[in-house]
Amino acid sequence: MNLPVVQARLAEADVARIERAAAYVETHDTDQVLAELLPSLTSAERADVSRHLVFDHTAVLVFPDSLDGLREELRRLGLEPGPVTPSVVVRDRLTRRYGPALAGIPVGIVHVAVGGRSVEIFALPVSPDSALEAVAADEREAEHESHHAFAVTAPGPVVPAGLRLLLQERGGAVPDGGGYNGHENVTVLYHRTTTHRRFELRLPGRHDPLPDPTTALLTVMTGAWATQAVATMAELNIADHLADHPGMSAERLATLTSTHPDALRRLLRYLTSLGLLTSADGTYHLTATGQPLRTGTEFSLHPLAQLYGGPFYDSFAGLTHSVRTGEEAFAHRHGQHHFPYFAQHPELGGLFHRAMAASAEMFTPVPTLIDFSAVREVVDVGGGNGALLGHVLRAHPHLEGVLFDRPDALEAARTQLTERCTFVTGDFTRSVPEGGDVYLLSRVLHDWDDERCLTILGRCAEAMRPGAQLLVVERLLPTPTAVAWDVHMLCNVGGRERDEAHYTRMLAEAGFEVRGCHDLPLGASLIDAVRATAS
């Protein structure tokens, strides 16, 4: 006895959406879809991307009254559907969006071949008069699940990683979850565009899963926990103990650090998850990431961890005030700007200068990037502990140095610079020592607004003869490091990071000509300028 074929029914709105998708895949190629989704990509970038991926399909979500007979209904529309397979990923997304009522309802996928590509049809069965009719109406209006898909043609992890970086950094795409589809043996990575359209990259085989958006957001939100965990690791000198005795147990570490064994073990587990430690058989070891927290080593980040976990951490609690008013949160919370505040609290001032020295790695290439052979005197304006000037003087024994700063700042430098250096106190907004061949401004300008920067640059220009050299060390936007530091400067000193063009304009206004710009470690840059000849 032959059973009758169940005929699934599709609403006219769903039929129209399938037909529009079929027309789209038949008339668009990879370059056209990329241009539509990511208009900020140049034609050359699109051409390069198209060498490694191809437009594969367009997807729509429809709502037949049943999955049984869906293929027959699609054939009635003149389409040639493949088999119906389950989609756990889409069902899970719908469940997160509309609640657990959808958790037990199967969602099917069926591909319809169109002109060498396909339309991917997601099907959520919704029977007439069902409560899910509201879900269907919302999805038809919002088109949450509609997207275009690209198949990545290059094997291995390197090219896909580069593609994702380009699409995100240049195209503005935002990762939006994904997962492994065992039925097709592909990993699907979803993205959203700046106009809230969605697309996916399809990578052959299984790849490491990406966190869903909620998990990713929670990771960002709990970044303060990581800051404090690293600060505590520094405060307890855990890196020093593990460097001296690799493979130490939590109990032994607790004895050495005078801490509660169970509480310390929980901290160590968290530090392990952050990549600063590894653990095996109940013992702990430093990783390369944890090594810079050792004390007494060159470029130790130990004081920086304490500074970020201490006064600067506290000031970030006032970031909303800074965003509302444009004023630094540090002064709002402590009653004064952080420079005079640190001067009145020597223990914090000392920590600040040690923390600044921790970033001195960025200065290491400067003595070889610049030709100092014809130079006799180098003036470091606002040089603090003299880390940059010290690098230059040690590399070039024929040089004499002048370190110019506030009295409290110079105290930190007197023990470090003992030869061929003169210490001069003063205020660089009023005057700068004259007679130097090269002047240094390292991480000074980002502390101030444009008006004050022009004042400082003007004082330098007044002190410098035409042709004298000015070297400016700053982090330049739009690098990710500078973007983060820009918010830090807003919150803690009322300054800002700038891009190269911004600095070039200010330097020109103050009477300087920029000759070049060099990359430095730790996301910094060296701007090379000269005092222009008066016209």
XYZ file of C-alpha atoms in Angstrom:
535
model
C 0.000 0.000 0.000
C 1.481 3.369 -1.060
C 1.165 6.157 1.496
C 0.189 9.596 0.151
C 3.007 12.141 -0.166
C 2.717 14.892 2.397
C 2.755 18.268 0.654
C 4.389 21.007 2.714
C 3.028 24.463 2.082
C 4.970 27.721 1.868
C 3.453 31.156 2.338
C 3.538 33.522 -0.619
C 5.966 35.779 1.275
C 8.411 32.877 1.655
C 8.082 31.875 -1.993
C 8.875 35.471 -3.006
C 11.945 35.531 -0.756
C 13.255 32.281 -2.249
C 12.744 33.631 -5.768
C 14.573 36.874 -4.939
C 17.487 34.878 -3.500
C 17.643 32.693 -6.622
C 17.721 35.755 -8.879
C 20.484 37.290 -6.762
C 22.861 34.317 -6.938
C 22.268 34.044 -10.683
C 23.204 37.678 -11.365
C 26.018 38.418 -8.873
C 29.633 37.305 -8.808
C 32.144 37.330 -5.926
C 33.421 40.871 -6.582
C 29.905 42.323 -6.800
C 28.799 40.741 -3.522
C 31.955 41.891 -1.719
C 31.496 45.436 -3.054
C 27.902 45.460 -1.831
C 28.663 44.043 1.628
C 31.992 45.770 2.319
C 32.155 48.998 0.305
C 35.247 50.235 2.176
C 37.389 47.562 0.476
C 39.228 48.881 -2.556
C 38.865 47.184 -5.916
C 42.427 45.859 -5.578
C 41.634 44.407 -2.138
C 38.469 42.787 -3.479
C 40.421 41.282 -6.359
C 42.997 39.865 -3.947
C 40.303 38.473 -1.625
C 38.554 36.896 -4.614
C 41.663 34.808 -5.279
C 41.034 32.901 -2.055
C 37.253 32.708 -1.734
C 34.233 32.515 -4.016
C 30.595 33.522 -3.650
C 28.901 30.219 -2.849
C 25.268 30.806 -1.937
C 22.609 33.061 -0.482
C 20.547 31.877 2.484
C 16.973 32.574 3.574
C 14.832 31.273 6.448
C 11.312 30.152 5.528
C 8.422 28.686 7.494
C 6.643 25.712 5.869
C 3.918 24.019 7.884
C 6.046 20.847 7.847
C 9.490 19.619 6.813
C 7.860 16.535 5.310
C 7.188 17.173 1.666
C 9.298 20.347 1.563
C 11.340 19.084 -1.377
C 8.147 18.343 -3.307
C 6.887 21.872 -2.646
C 10.183 23.323 -3.912
C 9.983 21.145 -7.029
C 6.478 22.496 -7.622
C 8.087 25.942 -7.737
C 10.395 24.732 -10.508
C 13.471 24.248 -8.282
C 15.783 21.254 -7.884
C 16.394 20.772 -4.142
C 18.957 18.535 -2.532
C 18.336 16.486 0.623
C 17.015 18.091 3.807
C 19.599 17.984 6.631
C 19.332 19.332 10.191
C 20.826 22.673 11.272
C 21.751 22.711 14.945
C 23.534 26.077 14.623
C 20.505 27.934 13.246
C 18.173 26.275 15.735
C 20.450 27.299 18.619
C 20.536 30.876 17.368
C 16.755 30.977 17.097
C 16.482 29.518 20.589
C 18.737 32.233 22.001
C 16.693 34.847 20.181
C 13.174 33.633 20.996
C 13.490 31.373 23.990
C 13.525 27.667 24.875
C 10.199 26.942 23.147
C 12.192 26.452 19.935
C 14.809 24.169 21.482
C 13.028 20.943 20.504
C 11.850 21.994 17.057
C 13.972 20.726 14.154
C 15.325 23.235 11.657
C 16.145 21.851 8.228
C 18.571 22.954 5.526
C 18.065 22.270 1.854
C 20.198 23.570 -1.016
C 18.715 24.519 -4.364
C 21.161 24.708 -7.281
C 21.011 27.970 -9.268
C 23.467 28.846 -12.030
C 26.509 27.101 -10.564
C 25.755 28.375 -7.065
C 22.881 27.689 -4.723
C 20.224 29.098 -2.463
C 20.491 27.710 1.056
C 17.017 27.423 2.527
C 16.617 27.136 6.281
C 13.193 25.784 7.167
C 11.528 26.154 10.587
C 8.196 24.287 10.566
C 5.349 26.472 11.797
C 1.878 24.945 11.764
C -1.162 27.174 11.169
C -2.387 29.089 14.241
C 0.832 28.146 16.096
C 2.350 30.537 18.646
C 5.436 30.427 16.432
C 3.621 32.525 13.818
C 4.925 35.568 15.713
C 8.478 34.243 15.317
C 7.919 33.756 11.580
C 6.548 37.291 11.201
C 9.511 38.803 13.053
C 12.074 36.817 11.067
C 10.475 37.727 7.748
C 10.645 41.389 8.731
C 14.157 41.420 10.273
C 15.792 38.747 8.054
C 18.169 37.793 10.889
C 19.180 34.546 9.193
C 19.447 35.831 5.639
C 23.034 36.042 4.508
C 25.507 35.549 1.691
C 28.185 32.848 1.939
C 31.716 32.590 0.592
C 33.650 29.349 0.305
C 37.313 29.695 1.269
C 39.318 27.852 -1.371
C 42.763 27.949 0.277
C 43.572 24.991 2.558
C 45.228 25.332 5.941
C 44.846 27.997 8.637
C 47.111 30.795 7.336
C 45.127 32.230 4.406
C 41.737 32.031 6.206
C 43.250 33.875 9.176
C 44.573 36.588 6.858
C 41.232 36.871 5.069
C 39.358 37.283 8.342
C 41.806 39.968 9.487
C 41.472 41.915 6.226
C 37.678 41.689 6.176
C 37.522 42.891 9.778
C 40.274 45.552 9.791
C 39.649 47.032 6.329
C 36.111 45.921 5.594
C 34.657 46.628 9.027
C 33.151 43.142 9.390
C 32.372 41.995 12.933
C 32.604 38.283 13.932
C 29.185 36.912 14.840
C 29.700 33.326 15.976
C 29.743 30.113 14.001
C 30.593 26.458 14.374
C 31.347 23.120 12.751
C 28.776 21.488 10.441
C 29.466 17.777 10.529
C 26.939 16.987 7.783
C 28.973 19.016 5.277
C 32.377 18.828 7.059
C 32.778 22.606 7.009
C 33.362 25.226 9.679
C 31.047 28.202 9.271
C 32.163 31.630 10.543
C 29.451 34.284 10.609
C 30.105 38.036 10.307
C 28.049 41.225 10.368
C 28.735 44.335 8.316
C 28.487 47.963 9.424
C 25.022 48.061 7.833
C 23.950 44.972 9.834
C 23.993 42.609 6.890
C 25.396 39.152 7.477
C 27.746 36.902 5.582
C 29.618 33.715 6.345
C 32.948 32.183 5.499
C 32.883 28.435 4.902
C 36.179 26.682 5.705
C 36.636 23.011 4.692
C 37.036 20.717 7.716
C 36.947 21.402 11.427
C 38.532 24.580 12.781
C 38.778 25.984 16.266
C 35.383 27.307 17.315
C 34.850 31.019 17.829
C 33.074 32.208 20.983
C 29.486 33.237 20.531
C 28.887 37.001 20.805
C 27.613 36.800 24.386
C 30.654 34.847 25.534
C 32.932 37.272 23.686
C 31.224 40.212 25.389
C 31.560 38.597 28.807
C 35.279 38.121 28.167
C 35.619 41.830 27.407
C 33.501 42.821 30.413
C 35.648 40.827 32.826
C 38.910 42.381 31.632
C 39.104 44.265 34.949
C 39.435 40.924 36.719
C 42.485 40.099 34.605
C 44.046 43.492 35.374
C 43.723 42.880 39.105
C 44.918 39.275 38.856
C 48.089 40.409 37.074
C 48.580 43.214 39.608
C 48.241 40.690 42.457
C 50.720 38.375 40.737
C 53.142 41.315 40.636
C 52.457 42.344 44.238
C 53.165 38.803 45.477
C 56.284 38.464 43.263
C 54.984 35.156 41.970
C 57.034 35.470 38.770
C 60.253 35.805 40.794
C 59.434 32.770 42.932
C 58.632 30.603 39.916
C 61.706 31.816 38.036
C 63.894 30.797 40.972
C 62.083 27.481 41.552
C 60.235 26.254 38.441
C 57.570 23.661 39.086
C 56.560 24.922 42.524
C 53.333 23.764 44.165
C 50.582 26.121 45.293
C 51.248 25.146 48.908
C 54.929 26.059 48.665
C 54.088 29.326 46.893
C 51.544 30.135 49.599
C 54.232 29.739 52.259
C 56.657 32.004 50.377
C 54.019 34.675 49.690
C 52.203 34.476 53.059
C 48.872 33.794 51.351
C 45.923 31.456 51.876
C 46.765 28.181 50.022
C 43.302 27.548 48.559
C 42.771 31.199 47.580
C 46.208 31.298 45.951
C 45.494 28.085 44.053
C 42.353 29.684 42.613
C 44.349 32.745 41.531
C 47.009 30.526 39.932
C 44.323 28.654 38.009
C 42.992 31.972 36.667
C 46.488 33.185 35.757
C 46.969 29.897 33.905
C 43.798 30.541 31.905
C 45.196 33.980 31.021
C 48.380 32.379 29.645
C 50.816 33.722 32.263
C 51.417 30.304 33.822
C 51.193 26.627 32.939
C 50.392 23.855 35.369
C 51.213 20.156 35.446
C 50.879 17.603 38.233
C 49.972 20.274 40.762
C 52.983 22.490 39.992
C 53.243 25.828 38.194
C 55.662 27.303 35.661
C 56.067 30.754 34.112
C 55.204 31.175 30.447
C 56.934 33.637 28.119
C 53.990 35.987 28.706
C 54.519 35.827 32.472
C 58.295 36.335 32.335
C 58.188 40.177 32.047
C 56.615 40.334 35.533
C 59.940 39.312 37.086
C 61.711 42.087 38.968
C 65.298 43.133 38.408
C 65.263 42.277 34.717
C 65.655 44.654 31.796
C 62.299 46.086 30.725
C 60.454 44.405 33.613
C 56.716 45.195 33.476
C 56.355 44.562 37.212
C 55.861 48.265 38.134
C 53.542 48.802 35.171
C 51.286 45.992 36.430
C 51.120 47.678 39.838
C 50.389 51.084 38.296
C 47.631 49.713 36.052
C 46.157 47.790 38.956
C 46.462 50.755 41.336
C 45.893 54.474 40.712
C 45.180 54.162 36.998
C 42.733 51.310 37.659
C 40.903 53.497 40.146
C 40.661 56.421 37.734
C 39.009 54.252 35.094
C 36.032 53.984 37.428
C 35.404 57.599 36.427
C 35.578 57.003 32.660
C 31.901 57.876 32.237
C 32.639 61.293 33.772
C 35.430 61.782 31.210
C 33.182 60.807 28.320
C 30.387 63.111 29.526
C 32.604 66.119 30.207
C 35.864 65.654 28.284
C 37.735 66.075 31.588
C 40.221 63.559 32.965
C 38.741 61.170 35.509
C 41.929 61.128 37.587
C 41.494 64.769 38.625
C 37.781 64.183 39.225
C 38.523 61.346 41.646
C 41.714 62.661 43.267
C 41.173 66.391 43.208
C 44.117 67.272 40.958
C 45.977 66.284 37.797
C 48.046 63.131 38.199
C 51.449 64.847 37.770
C 51.132 67.110 40.847
C 49.291 64.340 42.692
C 52.174 61.912 42.156
C 54.647 64.653 43.120
C 52.858 64.979 46.478
C 52.825 61.202 46.990
C 56.443 60.060 46.548
C 55.586 56.361 46.719
C 53.248 56.757 43.714
C 55.676 59.079 41.954
C 58.410 56.489 42.285
C 56.082 53.783 40.985
C 55.143 55.977 38.019
C 58.777 56.587 37.015
C 59.621 52.886 37.382
C 56.600 52.066 35.225
C 57.731 54.511 32.548
C 61.149 52.843 32.561
C 59.394 49.516 32.011
C 58.370 50.702 28.548
C 61.919 51.721 27.608
C 62.139 48.766 25.212
C 60.496 51.027 22.629
C 63.650 53.198 22.643
C 66.161 50.469 21.735
C 66.246 51.111 17.945
C 66.465 54.921 18.196
C 70.299 55.198 18.419
C 70.670 53.268 15.146
C 67.665 54.751 13.291
C 69.121 58.259 13.504
C 72.593 59.382 12.401
C 74.200 60.985 15.462
C 77.725 61.158 14.001
C 77.699 64.951 13.525
C 75.736 65.631 16.714
C 77.379 66.999 19.856
C 74.539 67.756 22.279
C 71.174 66.051 22.772
C 68.465 67.772 24.827
C 65.718 65.554 26.254
C 62.679 67.759 26.917
C 60.392 66.355 29.599
C 62.522 63.224 29.608
C 61.496 62.030 33.081
C 63.788 59.223 34.164
C 66.020 59.788 31.115
C 65.493 56.335 29.624
C 65.607 57.512 25.995
C 68.513 59.904 26.553
C 70.412 57.150 28.358
C 70.005 54.806 25.381
C 71.366 57.447 23.027
C 74.315 58.428 25.255
C 75.371 54.820 25.873
C 75.296 54.058 22.146
C 77.299 57.174 21.191
C 80.117 58.013 23.667
C 80.947 61.314 21.911
C 77.573 62.849 22.866
C 76.721 65.180 25.727
C 73.203 65.168 27.121
C 70.833 67.620 28.809
C 67.848 66.237 30.702
C 65.159 68.878 31.213
C 62.135 68.306 33.453
C 60.471 69.058 36.784
C 62.612 68.626 39.926
C 60.712 65.565 41.155
C 61.040 63.880 37.753
C 64.785 64.481 37.587
C 65.335 62.784 40.936
C 64.448 59.456 39.326
C 67.102 60.020 36.642
C 70.097 61.145 38.702
C 70.980 57.585 39.723
C 70.624 56.321 36.141
C 72.488 59.020 34.205
C 75.782 59.741 35.945
C 78.069 60.614 33.047
C 77.973 63.184 30.236
C 74.575 64.497 31.348
C 73.506 67.856 32.741
C 70.249 68.090 34.710
C 68.178 71.229 34.195
C 64.909 71.958 35.961
C 62.159 73.977 34.372
C 58.760 74.158 32.717
C 58.706 73.329 29.002
C 55.627 75.509 28.482
C 57.792 78.555 29.377
C 61.234 77.806 27.963
C 63.548 75.032 26.767
C 67.379 74.873 27.005
C 69.097 76.329 23.955
C 72.095 75.105 21.975
C 71.233 71.448 21.319
C 71.786 69.699 17.999
C 69.032 67.125 18.595
C 65.979 67.544 20.816
C 63.906 64.657 22.141
C 60.186 64.734 22.975
C 59.289 61.256 24.160
C 55.701 60.541 25.239
C 55.217 64.196 26.139
C 52.798 65.559 23.550
C 50.161 62.880 24.134
C 49.732 64.226 27.688
C 48.278 67.510 26.418
C 45.607 69.048 24.216
C 46.538 70.610 20.864
C 46.865 74.132 22.271
C 49.348 73.078 24.936
C 51.216 70.876 22.426
C 51.684 73.866 20.128
C 53.006 75.852 23.088
C 55.561 73.121 23.887
C 56.582 72.775 20.245
C 56.847 76.552 19.986
C 59.218 76.686 22.959
C 61.352 73.997 21.343
C 61.387 75.902 18.068
C 62.489 79.101 19.868
C 65.426 77.237 21.451
C 66.546 75.442 18.296
C 68.649 76.775 15.445
C 67.447 76.128 11.865
C 68.361 72.614 10.825
C 68.418 71.256 14.382
C 66.622 67.940 14.722
C 63.507 67.121 16.770
C 62.685 63.463 17.477
C 59.151 62.792 18.693
C 58.233 59.378 20.174
C 54.498 58.653 20.385
C 51.950 55.959 19.656
C 50.147 56.723 16.405
C 46.484 56.132 15.660
C 44.835 54.026 14.312
C 46.902 51.100 15.635
C 44.999 49.033 18.249
C 47.605 49.918 20.906
C 47.165 53.649 20.296
C 43.364 53.332 20.227
C 43.399 51.815 23.726
C 45.949 54.332 24.995
C 43.845 57.163 23.609
C 41.092 56.255 26.083
C 43.713 55.887 28.822
C 44.984 59.418 28.101
C 41.438 60.804 28.167
C 40.802 59.167 31.515
C 44.089 59.787 33.305
C 45.767 62.956 32.018
C 43.310 64.687 29.706
C 45.605 64.172 26.714
C 45.145 62.158 23.547
C 46.867 59.987 20.964
C 47.013 61.309 17.399
C 47.713 60.037 13.912
C 50.818 60.920 11.923
C 49.024 63.541 9.844
C 47.855 65.332 13.003
C 51.393 65.522 14.398
C 52.712 66.653 11.012
C 50.233 69.548 10.951
C 51.126 70.647 14.482
C 54.843 70.413 13.792
C 54.476 72.469 10.618
C 52.502 75.137 12.470
C 55.283 75.320 15.079
C 58.001 75.702 12.429
C 59.194 72.127 11.786
C 59.446 69.939 8.696
C 58.824 66.194 9.091
C 61.462 64.110 7.291
C 60.254 60.606 8.126
C 58.531 58.252 10.530
C 59.882 54.950 11.904
C 58.173 52.072 13.705
C 59.381 51.292 17.226
C 58.662 48.366 19.583
C 55.550 48.262 21.796
C 53.421 49.982 19.173
C 55.356 53.274 19.245
C 56.670 55.434 16.392
C 59.546 57.883 15.932
C 58.753 61.080 14.005
C 61.922 62.702 12.622
C 61.605 66.476 12.100
C 63.942 69.449 11.656
C 63.655 73.104 12.577
C 62.723 74.853 9.361
C 64.768 77.757 8.052
C 62.951 81.028 8.648
C 61.578 82.441 5.407
